[in-house]
């Protein structure tokens, strides 16, 4: 039987790798749809990889969260860094879920209009960013350092996101809800 800490390392690497691959693929999808990159034959593959990696990361996230809470000495959310990890991972989970649900409901037509392209790319990118920030906070908690130390992120404070960034995330969430509602009501009418 492996320990919770070892299982957490394994699941965390799966989550981070999946979300990193999804993030790169969402950027590629955005560049292809904005015609900054001209190789349109990559579009279906980039779309499939972005959403498959996002789905895999989404499925692995609960295992990483539960094993992480189980492996912390002294129990669950005993540190502001751990609270921030929980908040960021759940934020990333929400963005990933919204991107996947939008793709499932709209199909590949999600890339057909500039507004839905931007929303899909931002949602997938926000999910990836939140999960990579979660991993960075984990490095700070366990080793006292992380790859993102150059950004001097305030992991020790429970309110990690500055107010402007929280506003951007809130607006993105509202925009996703409105787009989903409009799509649902238009499909019901037809």
Short mmCIF file of N, CA and C in Angstrom, two decimals:
data_model
loop_
_atom_site.label_atom_id
_atom_site.label_comp_id
_atom_site.label_asym_id
_atom_site.label_seq_id
_atom_site.Cartn_x
_atom_site.Cartn_y
_atom_site.Cartn_z
N UNK A 1 0.84 -1.18 0.00
CA UNK A 1 0.00 0.00 0.00
C UNK A 1 0.89 1.24 0.00
N UNK A 2 0.57 2.22 -0.84
CA UNK A 2 1.37 3.43 -0.88
C UNK A 2 0.77 4.48 0.06
N UNK A 3 1.63 5.38 0.51
CA UNK A 3 1.16 6.41 1.44
C UNK A 3 0.37 7.48 0.70
N UNK A 4 -0.39 8.25 1.48
CA UNK A 4 -1.18 9.34 0.89
C UNK A 4 -0.27 10.37 0.24
N UNK A 5 0.90 10.61 0.84
CA UNK A 5 1.84 11.60 0.28
C UNK A 5 2.36 11.15 -1.08
N UNK A 6 2.69 9.87 -1.21
CA UNK A 6 3.18 9.35 -2.50
C UNK A 6 2.07 9.38 -3.54
N UNK A 7 0.87 8.98 -3.14
CA UNK A 7 -0.27 9.02 -4.06
C UNK A 7 -0.56 10.46 -4.49
N UNK A 8 -0.38 11.41 -3.56
CA UNK A 8 -0.60 12.82 -3.90
C UNK A 8 0.41 13.29 -4.95
N UNK A 9 1.64 12.90 -4.81
CA UNK A 9 2.66 13.27 -5.80
C UNK A 9 2.29 12.73 -7.18
N UNK A 10 1.85 11.49 -7.23
CA UNK A 10 1.47 10.86 -8.51
C UNK A 10 0.28 11.59 -9.13
N UNK A 11 -0.76 11.79 -8.35
CA UNK A 11 -1.96 12.43 -8.90
C UNK A 11 -1.72 13.89 -9.25
N UNK A 12 -0.88 14.56 -8.47
CA UNK A 12 -0.56 15.95 -8.77
C UNK A 12 0.17 16.06 -10.10
N UNK A 13 1.10 15.17 -10.34
CA UNK A 13 1.82 15.20 -11.62
C UNK A 13 0.88 14.94 -12.79
N UNK A 14 -0.08 14.04 -12.60
CA UNK A 14 -1.08 13.80 -13.64
C UNK A 14 -1.91 15.05 -13.92
N UNK A 15 -2.34 15.71 -12.85
CA UNK A 15 -3.15 16.92 -12.99
C UNK A 15 -2.34 18.02 -13.66
N UNK A 16 -1.15 18.28 -13.16
CA UNK A 16 -0.32 19.37 -13.71
C UNK A 16 0.02 19.10 -15.16
N UNK A 17 0.43 17.89 -15.48
CA UNK A 17 0.77 17.57 -16.87
C UNK A 17 -0.42 17.71 -17.80
N UNK A 18 -1.57 17.23 -17.36
CA UNK A 18 -2.78 17.31 -18.18
C UNK A 18 -3.20 18.75 -18.41
N UNK A 19 -3.21 19.54 -17.35
CA UNK A 19 -3.63 20.93 -17.50
C UNK A 19 -2.61 21.75 -18.28
N UNK A 20 -1.32 21.44 -18.13
CA UNK A 20 -0.31 22.14 -18.93
C UNK A 20 -0.50 21.84 -20.42
N UNK A 21 -0.72 20.57 -20.74
CA UNK A 21 -0.97 20.18 -22.13
C UNK A 21 -2.25 20.84 -22.65
N UNK A 22 -3.29 20.86 -21.82
CA UNK A 22 -4.54 21.51 -22.22
C UNK A 22 -4.33 23.00 -22.47
N UNK A 23 -3.58 23.66 -21.59
CA UNK A 23 -3.33 25.09 -21.75
C UNK A 23 -2.60 25.40 -23.05
N UNK A 24 -1.57 24.62 -23.35
CA UNK A 24 -0.84 24.82 -24.61
C UNK A 24 -1.76 24.58 -25.80
N UNK A 25 -2.59 23.57 -25.71
CA UNK A 25 -3.51 23.25 -26.80
C UNK A 25 -4.58 24.33 -26.98
N UNK A 26 -5.07 24.90 -25.89
CA UNK A 26 -6.04 25.99 -26.00
C UNK A 26 -5.40 27.23 -26.65
N UNK A 27 -4.16 27.52 -26.31
CA UNK A 27 -3.46 28.64 -26.96
C UNK A 27 -3.32 28.35 -28.45
N UNK A 28 -2.97 27.12 -28.79
CA UNK A 28 -2.84 26.73 -30.19
C UNK A 28 -4.18 26.87 -30.91
N UNK A 29 -5.26 26.43 -30.27
CA UNK A 29 -6.60 26.58 -30.87
C UNK A 29 -6.92 28.05 -31.11
N UNK A 30 -6.61 28.89 -30.14
CA UNK A 30 -6.88 30.32 -30.28
C UNK A 30 -6.08 30.90 -31.45
N UNK A 31 -4.80 30.56 -31.53
CA UNK A 31 -3.96 31.08 -32.61
C UNK A 31 -4.43 30.60 -33.98
N UNK A 32 -4.88 29.36 -34.04
CA UNK A 32 -5.40 28.83 -35.31
C UNK A 32 -6.71 29.51 -35.69
N UNK A 33 -7.59 29.73 -34.72
CA UNK A 33 -8.88 30.33 -35.02
C UNK A 33 -8.79 31.82 -35.30
N UNK A 34 -7.76 32.47 -34.77
CA UNK A 34 -7.53 33.88 -35.09
C UNK A 34 -6.71 34.02 -36.37
N UNK A 35 -6.35 32.90 -36.95
CA UNK A 35 -5.56 32.80 -38.18
C UNK A 35 -4.19 33.45 -38.04
N UNK A 36 -3.65 33.43 -36.82
CA UNK A 36 -2.27 33.83 -36.60
C UNK A 36 -1.36 32.70 -37.07
N UNK A 37 -1.81 31.47 -36.86
CA UNK A 37 -1.16 30.30 -37.44
C UNK A 37 -2.02 29.83 -38.61
N UNK A 38 -1.38 29.46 -39.68
CA UNK A 38 -2.15 29.16 -40.89
C UNK A 38 -2.39 27.68 -41.14
N UNK A 39 -1.79 26.81 -40.40
CA UNK A 39 -1.92 25.37 -40.65
C UNK A 39 -3.25 24.86 -40.07
N UNK A 40 -4.34 25.09 -40.79
CA UNK A 40 -5.68 24.76 -40.31
C UNK A 40 -5.91 23.26 -40.14
N UNK A 41 -5.06 22.45 -40.73
CA UNK A 41 -5.22 20.99 -40.56
C UNK A 41 -4.93 20.58 -39.11
N UNK A 42 -4.27 21.44 -38.33
CA UNK A 42 -4.01 21.15 -36.92
C UNK A 42 -5.21 21.41 -36.02
N UNK A 43 -6.18 22.15 -36.55
CA UNK A 43 -7.32 22.60 -35.74
C UNK A 43 -8.08 21.45 -35.06
N UNK A 44 -8.49 20.40 -35.79
CA UNK A 44 -9.22 19.31 -35.10
C UNK A 44 -8.37 18.60 -34.04
N UNK A 45 -7.09 18.41 -34.32
CA UNK A 45 -6.22 17.74 -33.35
C UNK A 45 -6.01 18.60 -32.11
N UNK A 46 -5.79 19.89 -32.31
CA UNK A 46 -5.59 20.79 -31.17
C UNK A 46 -6.85 20.84 -30.31
N UNK A 47 -8.00 20.89 -30.94
CA UNK A 47 -9.27 20.90 -30.21
C UNK A 47 -9.44 19.61 -29.41
N UNK A 48 -9.18 18.48 -30.03
CA UNK A 48 -9.32 17.19 -29.34
C UNK A 48 -8.35 17.06 -28.17
N UNK A 49 -7.10 17.44 -28.40
CA UNK A 49 -6.09 17.34 -27.34
C UNK A 49 -6.44 18.28 -26.19
N UNK A 50 -6.85 19.51 -26.50
CA UNK A 50 -7.19 20.48 -25.46
C UNK A 50 -8.29 19.94 -24.55
N UNK A 51 -9.34 19.42 -25.15
CA UNK A 51 -10.47 18.98 -24.34
C UNK A 51 -10.23 17.62 -23.69
N UNK A 52 -9.52 16.72 -24.36
CA UNK A 52 -9.22 15.42 -23.74
C UNK A 52 -8.27 15.60 -22.55
N UNK A 53 -7.25 16.43 -22.71
CA UNK A 53 -6.33 16.69 -21.60
C UNK A 53 -7.06 17.38 -20.44
N UNK A 54 -7.95 18.30 -20.78
CA UNK A 54 -8.73 18.99 -19.75
C UNK A 54 -9.62 18.00 -19.00
N UNK A 55 -10.25 17.09 -19.72
CA UNK A 55 -11.10 16.09 -19.09
C UNK A 55 -10.28 15.17 -18.19
N UNK A 56 -9.14 14.72 -18.66
CA UNK A 56 -8.30 13.84 -17.85
C UNK A 56 -7.84 14.56 -16.59
N UNK A 57 -7.40 15.81 -16.74
CA UNK A 57 -6.99 16.59 -15.58
C UNK A 57 -8.13 16.79 -14.60
N UNK A 58 -9.31 17.02 -15.14
CA UNK A 58 -10.51 17.21 -14.31
C UNK A 58 -10.82 15.94 -13.53
N UNK A 59 -10.69 14.79 -14.16
CA UNK A 59 -10.97 13.52 -13.48
C UNK A 59 -9.91 13.20 -12.42
N UNK A 60 -8.68 13.64 -12.64
CA UNK A 60 -7.61 13.36 -11.69
C UNK A 60 -7.60 14.33 -10.51
N UNK A 61 -8.22 15.51 -10.68
CA UNK A 61 -8.18 16.55 -9.64
C UNK A 61 -8.74 16.09 -8.29
N UNK A 62 -9.90 15.46 -8.22
CA UNK A 62 -10.40 15.06 -6.89
C UNK A 62 -9.44 14.11 -6.15
N UNK A 63 -8.75 13.25 -6.89
CA UNK A 63 -7.79 12.35 -6.26
C UNK A 63 -6.61 13.13 -5.69
N UNK A 64 -6.17 14.16 -6.41
CA UNK A 64 -5.07 14.99 -5.92
C UNK A 64 -5.50 15.78 -4.69
N UNK A 65 -6.71 16.30 -4.70
CA UNK A 65 -7.20 17.08 -3.57
C UNK A 65 -7.34 16.21 -2.32
N UNK A 66 -8.00 15.08 -2.46
CA UNK A 66 -8.24 14.20 -1.30
C UNK A 66 -6.92 13.65 -0.76
N UNK A 67 -6.03 13.20 -1.64
CA UNK A 67 -4.75 12.68 -1.16
C UNK A 67 -3.89 13.78 -0.57
N UNK A 68 -4.01 15.00 -1.08
CA UNK A 68 -3.26 16.12 -0.52
C UNK A 68 -3.72 16.45 0.88
N UNK A 69 -5.03 16.48 1.08
CA UNK A 69 -5.56 16.75 2.42
C UNK A 69 -5.17 15.64 3.39
N UNK A 70 -5.18 14.39 2.91
CA UNK A 70 -4.83 13.25 3.76
C UNK A 70 -3.35 13.22 4.12
N UNK A 71 -2.50 13.79 3.28
CA UNK A 71 -1.06 13.69 3.51
C UNK A 71 -0.48 14.85 4.31
N UNK A 72 -1.28 15.87 4.60
CA UNK A 72 -0.77 17.03 5.34
C UNK A 72 -0.64 16.69 6.81
N UNK A 73 0.56 16.92 7.39
CA UNK A 73 0.69 16.70 8.83
C UNK A 73 -0.19 17.69 9.58
N UNK A 74 -0.93 17.21 10.54
CA UNK A 74 -1.79 18.09 11.32
C UNK A 74 -3.17 18.25 10.72
N UNK A 75 -3.43 17.63 9.59
CA UNK A 75 -4.76 17.67 8.99
C UNK A 75 -4.92 18.74 7.95
N UNK A 76 -6.00 18.62 7.23
CA UNK A 76 -6.44 19.40 6.09
C UNK A 76 -5.96 20.79 5.86
N UNK A 77 -6.76 21.77 6.18
CA UNK A 77 -6.50 23.14 5.79
C UNK A 77 -5.88 23.91 6.96
N UNK A 78 -4.69 23.49 7.37
CA UNK A 78 -4.03 24.05 8.53
C UNK A 78 -3.12 25.23 8.20
N UNK A 79 -3.05 25.63 6.96
CA UNK A 79 -2.14 26.69 6.54
C UNK A 79 -2.83 27.56 5.49
N UNK A 80 -2.52 28.87 5.47
CA UNK A 80 -3.09 29.72 4.41
C UNK A 80 -2.72 29.24 3.01
N UNK A 81 -1.54 28.67 2.86
CA UNK A 81 -1.12 28.15 1.55
C UNK A 81 -2.05 27.02 1.12
N UNK A 82 -2.41 26.16 2.06
CA UNK A 82 -3.30 25.04 1.73
C UNK A 82 -4.71 25.52 1.41
N UNK A 83 -5.15 26.56 2.07
CA UNK A 83 -6.46 27.13 1.75
C UNK A 83 -6.43 27.69 0.34
N UNK A 84 -5.34 28.40 0.00
CA UNK A 84 -5.21 28.93 -1.36
C UNK A 84 -5.14 27.82 -2.40
N UNK A 85 -4.46 26.74 -2.06
CA UNK A 85 -4.42 25.60 -2.99
C UNK A 85 -5.83 25.08 -3.25
N UNK A 86 -6.62 24.95 -2.20
CA UNK A 86 -7.98 24.46 -2.35
C UNK A 86 -8.81 25.44 -3.20
N UNK A 87 -8.71 26.72 -2.90
CA UNK A 87 -9.47 27.72 -3.67
C UNK A 87 -9.07 27.72 -5.14
N UNK A 88 -7.76 27.68 -5.41
CA UNK A 88 -7.30 27.70 -6.80
C UNK A 88 -7.67 26.43 -7.54
N UNK A 89 -7.55 25.28 -6.87
CA UNK A 89 -7.89 24.04 -7.57
C UNK A 89 -9.38 23.97 -7.87
N UNK A 90 -10.21 24.45 -6.97
CA UNK A 90 -11.65 24.45 -7.23
C UNK A 90 -12.02 25.48 -8.30
N UNK A 91 -11.30 26.60 -8.35
CA UNK A 91 -11.51 27.58 -9.42
C UNK A 91 -11.14 26.97 -10.76
N UNK A 92 -9.98 26.32 -10.81
CA UNK A 92 -9.57 25.64 -12.04
C UNK A 92 -10.54 24.55 -12.44
N UNK A 93 -11.04 23.81 -11.46
CA UNK A 93 -12.03 22.77 -11.70
C UNK A 93 -13.28 23.37 -12.34
N UNK A 94 -13.74 24.50 -11.82
CA UNK A 94 -14.92 25.16 -12.36
C UNK A 94 -14.73 25.64 -13.78
N UNK A 95 -13.59 26.27 -14.06
CA UNK A 95 -13.31 26.72 -15.42
C UNK A 95 -13.20 25.54 -16.38
N UNK A 96 -12.55 24.48 -15.94
CA UNK A 96 -12.42 23.29 -16.80
C UNK A 96 -13.78 22.68 -17.10
N UNK A 97 -14.60 22.57 -16.07
CA UNK A 97 -15.94 22.02 -16.25
C UNK A 97 -16.76 22.88 -17.21
N UNK A 98 -16.65 24.20 -17.08
CA UNK A 98 -17.42 25.07 -17.97
C UNK A 98 -16.94 24.93 -19.42
N UNK A 99 -15.63 24.85 -19.62
CA UNK A 99 -15.10 24.68 -20.98
C UNK A 99 -15.56 23.36 -21.59
N UNK A 100 -15.54 22.30 -20.79
CA UNK A 100 -15.95 20.99 -21.31
C UNK A 100 -17.45 20.94 -21.59
N UNK A 101 -18.24 21.51 -20.70
CA UNK A 101 -19.69 21.52 -20.93
C UNK A 101 -20.05 22.34 -22.16
N UNK A 102 -19.38 23.46 -22.32
CA UNK A 102 -19.63 24.31 -23.50
C UNK A 102 -19.27 23.55 -24.78
N UNK A 103 -18.12 22.87 -24.77
CA UNK A 103 -17.69 22.11 -25.94
C UNK A 103 -18.64 20.95 -26.22
N UNK A 104 -19.13 20.31 -25.17
CA UNK A 104 -20.05 19.19 -25.32
C UNK A 104 -21.38 19.67 -25.90
N UNK A 105 -21.88 20.80 -25.41
CA UNK A 105 -23.18 21.30 -25.88
C UNK A 105 -23.11 21.90 -27.28
N UNK A 106 -22.02 22.60 -27.58
CA UNK A 106 -21.93 23.30 -28.86
C UNK A 106 -21.18 22.51 -29.92
N UNK A 107 -20.46 21.48 -29.51
CA UNK A 107 -19.66 20.73 -30.46
C UNK A 107 -18.48 21.58 -30.93
N UNK A 108 -17.92 21.23 -32.08
CA UNK A 108 -16.78 22.02 -32.55
C UNK A 108 -17.19 23.37 -33.11
N UNK A 109 -18.49 23.66 -33.12
CA UNK A 109 -18.93 24.99 -33.53
C UNK A 109 -18.58 26.04 -32.48
N UNK A 110 -18.08 25.59 -31.33
CA UNK A 110 -17.64 26.53 -30.29
C UNK A 110 -16.51 27.42 -30.82
N UNK A 111 -15.82 26.98 -31.86
CA UNK A 111 -14.73 27.74 -32.45
C UNK A 111 -15.17 28.55 -33.67
N UNK A 112 -16.46 28.56 -33.98
CA UNK A 112 -16.92 29.21 -35.22
C UNK A 112 -17.09 30.72 -35.14
N UNK A 113 -17.31 31.27 -33.97
CA UNK A 113 -17.48 32.72 -33.86
C UNK A 113 -16.35 33.29 -33.00
N UNK A 114 -15.98 34.53 -33.26
CA UNK A 114 -14.90 35.12 -32.45
C UNK A 114 -15.22 35.16 -30.96
N UNK A 115 -16.46 35.48 -30.60
CA UNK A 115 -16.79 35.57 -29.17
C UNK A 115 -16.70 34.21 -28.48
N UNK A 116 -17.26 33.17 -29.10
CA UNK A 116 -17.19 31.86 -28.45
C UNK A 116 -15.76 31.31 -28.48
N UNK A 117 -14.98 31.65 -29.50
CA UNK A 117 -13.58 31.25 -29.54
C UNK A 117 -12.82 31.84 -28.36
N UNK A 118 -13.01 33.14 -28.14
CA UNK A 118 -12.32 33.80 -27.03
C UNK A 118 -12.77 33.23 -25.69
N UNK A 119 -14.06 33.03 -25.52
CA UNK A 119 -14.56 32.51 -24.24
C UNK A 119 -14.02 31.11 -23.99
N UNK A 120 -14.02 30.27 -25.00
CA UNK A 120 -13.54 28.90 -24.84
C UNK A 120 -12.04 28.89 -24.52
N UNK A 121 -11.29 29.70 -25.25
CA UNK A 121 -9.84 29.75 -25.02
C UNK A 121 -9.52 30.33 -23.65
N UNK A 122 -10.24 31.37 -23.25
CA UNK A 122 -10.00 31.98 -21.94
C UNK A 122 -10.40 31.02 -20.83
N UNK A 123 -11.51 30.34 -20.99
CA UNK A 123 -11.95 29.39 -19.98
C UNK A 123 -10.95 28.24 -19.82
N UNK A 124 -10.51 27.67 -20.92
CA UNK A 124 -9.51 26.60 -20.86
C UNK A 124 -8.18 27.10 -20.33
N UNK A 125 -7.79 28.29 -20.75
CA UNK A 125 -6.54 28.87 -20.25
C UNK A 125 -6.60 29.21 -18.78
N UNK A 126 -7.75 29.71 -18.32
CA UNK A 126 -7.92 30.04 -16.90
C UNK A 126 -7.87 28.77 -16.05
N UNK A 127 -8.46 27.69 -16.55
CA UNK A 127 -8.40 26.41 -15.82
C UNK A 127 -6.95 25.96 -15.69
N UNK A 128 -6.21 26.03 -16.77
CA UNK A 128 -4.80 25.61 -16.75
C UNK A 128 -3.99 26.49 -15.82
N UNK A 129 -4.20 27.80 -15.90
CA UNK A 129 -3.46 28.73 -15.06
C UNK A 129 -3.74 28.49 -13.58
N UNK A 130 -5.00 28.29 -13.24
CA UNK A 130 -5.35 28.05 -11.84
C UNK A 130 -4.70 26.78 -11.32
N UNK A 131 -4.67 25.73 -12.14
CA UNK A 131 -4.06 24.48 -11.68
C UNK A 131 -2.54 24.61 -11.57
N UNK A 132 -1.92 25.36 -12.46
CA UNK A 132 -0.47 25.56 -12.36
C UNK A 132 -0.12 26.43 -11.16
N UNK A 133 -0.96 27.40 -10.84
CA UNK A 133 -0.77 28.18 -9.61
C UNK A 133 -0.94 27.30 -8.38
N UNK A 134 -1.88 26.37 -8.44
CA UNK A 134 -2.08 25.43 -7.34
C UNK A 134 -0.81 24.61 -7.12
N UNK A 135 -0.23 24.12 -8.20
CA UNK A 135 1.00 23.34 -8.10
C UNK A 135 2.15 24.18 -7.55
N UNK A 136 2.20 25.44 -7.97
CA UNK A 136 3.24 26.33 -7.47
C UNK A 136 3.09 26.55 -5.96
N UNK A 137 1.86 26.72 -5.51
CA UNK A 137 1.62 26.87 -4.07
C UNK A 137 2.03 25.60 -3.33
N UNK A 138 1.81 24.45 -3.94
CA UNK A 138 2.22 23.19 -3.33
C UNK A 138 3.73 23.10 -3.19
N UNK A 139 4.45 23.56 -4.19
CA UNK A 139 5.91 23.60 -4.10
C UNK A 139 6.38 24.53 -3.00
N UNK A 140 5.70 25.65 -2.87
CA UNK A 140 6.04 26.59 -1.79
C UNK A 140 5.77 25.96 -0.43
N UNK A 141 4.67 25.22 -0.31
CA UNK A 141 4.33 24.59 0.97
C UNK A 141 5.31 23.48 1.34
N UNK A 142 5.64 22.61 0.38
CA UNK A 142 6.47 21.44 0.71
C UNK A 142 7.96 21.72 0.69
N UNK A 143 8.43 22.54 -0.26
CA UNK A 143 9.86 22.77 -0.41
C UNK A 143 10.29 24.19 -0.06
N UNK A 144 9.33 25.07 0.14
CA UNK A 144 9.66 26.46 0.43
C UNK A 144 10.04 27.25 -0.81
N UNK A 145 9.87 26.66 -1.98
CA UNK A 145 10.16 27.36 -3.22
C UNK A 145 9.32 26.78 -4.35
N UNK A 146 9.16 27.57 -5.41
CA UNK A 146 8.45 27.08 -6.58
C UNK A 146 8.98 27.78 -7.81
N UNK A 147 8.56 27.31 -8.94
CA UNK A 147 8.98 27.89 -10.21
C UNK A 147 8.49 29.32 -10.36
N UNK A 148 7.37 29.63 -9.75
CA UNK A 148 6.78 30.97 -9.89
C UNK A 148 7.20 31.94 -8.78
N UNK A 149 8.26 31.63 -8.04
CA UNK A 149 8.73 32.54 -6.99
C UNK A 149 9.11 33.91 -7.54
N UNK A 150 9.49 33.97 -8.80
CA UNK A 150 9.87 35.27 -9.39
C UNK A 150 8.69 36.24 -9.44
N UNK A 151 7.46 35.73 -9.34
CA UNK A 151 6.27 36.57 -9.36
C UNK A 151 5.88 37.09 -7.97
N UNK A 152 6.52 36.55 -6.92
CA UNK A 152 6.26 36.97 -5.54
C UNK A 152 4.76 36.92 -5.21
N UNK A 153 4.14 35.79 -5.49
CA UNK A 153 2.72 35.63 -5.22
C UNK A 153 2.48 35.50 -3.71
N UNK A 154 1.45 36.13 -3.20
CA UNK A 154 1.21 36.13 -1.74
C UNK A 154 0.48 34.88 -1.26
N UNK A 155 1.15 33.73 -1.32
CA UNK A 155 0.53 32.48 -0.92
C UNK A 155 0.17 32.44 0.56
N UNK A 156 0.84 33.24 1.37
CA UNK A 156 0.60 33.21 2.82
C UNK A 156 -0.69 33.91 3.21
N UNK A 157 -1.29 34.65 2.28
CA UNK A 157 -2.54 35.34 2.54
C UNK A 157 -3.66 34.54 1.88
N UNK A 158 -4.74 34.34 2.60
CA UNK A 158 -5.81 33.51 2.08
C UNK A 158 -6.45 34.10 0.83
N UNK A 159 -6.56 35.41 0.74
CA UNK A 159 -7.10 36.03 -0.46
C UNK A 159 -5.95 36.16 -1.46
N UNK A 160 -5.74 35.14 -2.28
CA UNK A 160 -4.60 35.11 -3.18
C UNK A 160 -4.76 36.07 -4.35
N UNK A 161 -5.94 36.10 -4.93
CA UNK A 161 -6.13 36.89 -6.13
C UNK A 161 -6.31 38.36 -5.79
N UNK A 162 -5.59 39.23 -6.48
CA UNK A 162 -5.88 40.66 -6.31
C UNK A 162 -7.30 40.94 -6.81
N UNK A 163 -7.88 42.02 -6.31
CA UNK A 163 -9.25 42.35 -6.65
C UNK A 163 -9.47 42.44 -8.17
N UNK A 164 -8.57 43.09 -8.94
CA UNK A 164 -8.81 43.14 -10.39
C UNK A 164 -8.87 41.75 -11.04
N UNK A 165 -7.99 40.84 -10.61
CA UNK A 165 -8.00 39.49 -11.18
C UNK A 165 -9.27 38.75 -10.76
N UNK A 166 -9.70 38.94 -9.53
CA UNK A 166 -10.97 38.33 -9.09
C UNK A 166 -12.12 38.85 -9.93
N UNK A 167 -12.09 40.14 -10.26
CA UNK A 167 -13.13 40.73 -11.11
C UNK A 167 -13.13 40.13 -12.50
N UNK A 168 -11.93 39.92 -13.05
CA UNK A 168 -11.83 39.31 -14.38
C UNK A 168 -12.41 37.90 -14.35
N UNK A 169 -12.07 37.11 -13.32
CA UNK A 169 -12.60 35.76 -13.20
C UNK A 169 -14.12 35.77 -13.03
N UNK A 170 -14.61 36.71 -12.23
CA UNK A 170 -16.05 36.81 -12.03
C UNK A 170 -16.76 37.15 -13.33
N UNK A 171 -16.22 38.11 -14.07
CA UNK A 171 -16.82 38.48 -15.36
C UNK A 171 -16.78 37.32 -16.35
N UNK A 172 -15.67 36.59 -16.36
CA UNK A 172 -15.56 35.44 -17.26
C UNK A 172 -16.61 34.39 -16.89
N UNK A 173 -16.80 34.14 -15.60
CA UNK A 173 -17.82 33.18 -15.16
C UNK A 173 -19.22 33.60 -15.56
N UNK A 174 -19.51 34.90 -15.38
CA UNK A 174 -20.83 35.42 -15.76
C UNK A 174 -21.02 35.32 -17.27
N UNK A 175 -19.99 35.66 -18.03
CA UNK A 175 -20.07 35.58 -19.49
C UNK A 175 -20.33 34.14 -19.93
N UNK A 176 -19.66 33.19 -19.31
CA UNK A 176 -19.88 31.78 -19.64
C UNK A 176 -21.32 31.36 -19.33
N UNK A 177 -21.84 31.81 -18.21
CA UNK A 177 -23.22 31.48 -17.86
C UNK A 177 -24.20 32.08 -18.86
N UNK A 178 -23.99 33.34 -19.24
CA UNK A 178 -24.88 34.01 -20.19
C UNK A 178 -24.83 33.31 -21.55
N UNK A 179 -23.61 32.98 -22.01
CA UNK A 179 -23.49 32.30 -23.30
C UNK A 179 -24.16 30.93 -23.26
N UNK A 180 -23.98 30.21 -22.17
CA UNK A 180 -24.63 28.91 -22.04
C UNK A 180 -26.15 29.03 -22.00
N UNK A 181 -26.63 30.05 -21.31
CA UNK A 181 -28.07 30.28 -21.23
C UNK A 181 -28.64 30.64 -22.60
N UNK A 182 -27.94 31.52 -23.33
CA UNK A 182 -28.42 31.90 -24.66
C UNK A 182 -28.42 30.70 -25.60
N UNK A 183 -27.39 29.89 -25.54
CA UNK A 183 -27.31 28.72 -26.40
C UNK A 183 -28.41 27.72 -26.06
N UNK A 184 -28.65 27.54 -24.75
CA UNK A 184 -29.70 26.60 -24.34
C UNK A 184 -31.08 27.08 -24.78
N UNK A 185 -31.35 28.37 -24.60
CA UNK A 185 -32.68 28.87 -24.96
C UNK A 185 -32.87 28.90 -26.46
N UNK A 186 -31.81 29.16 -27.23
CA UNK A 186 -31.97 29.16 -28.70
C UNK A 186 -32.15 27.75 -29.23
N UNK A 187 -31.51 26.74 -28.59
CA UNK A 187 -31.67 25.37 -29.06
C UNK A 187 -33.05 24.82 -28.68
N UNK A 188 -33.62 25.32 -27.58
CA UNK A 188 -34.96 24.88 -27.17
C UNK A 188 -36.01 25.44 -28.13
N UNK A 189 -35.83 26.70 -28.59
CA UNK A 189 -36.78 27.34 -29.48
C UNK A 189 -36.82 26.68 -30.86
N UNK A 190 -35.68 26.11 -31.29
CA UNK A 190 -35.62 25.51 -32.63
C UNK A 190 -35.95 24.10 -32.56
#
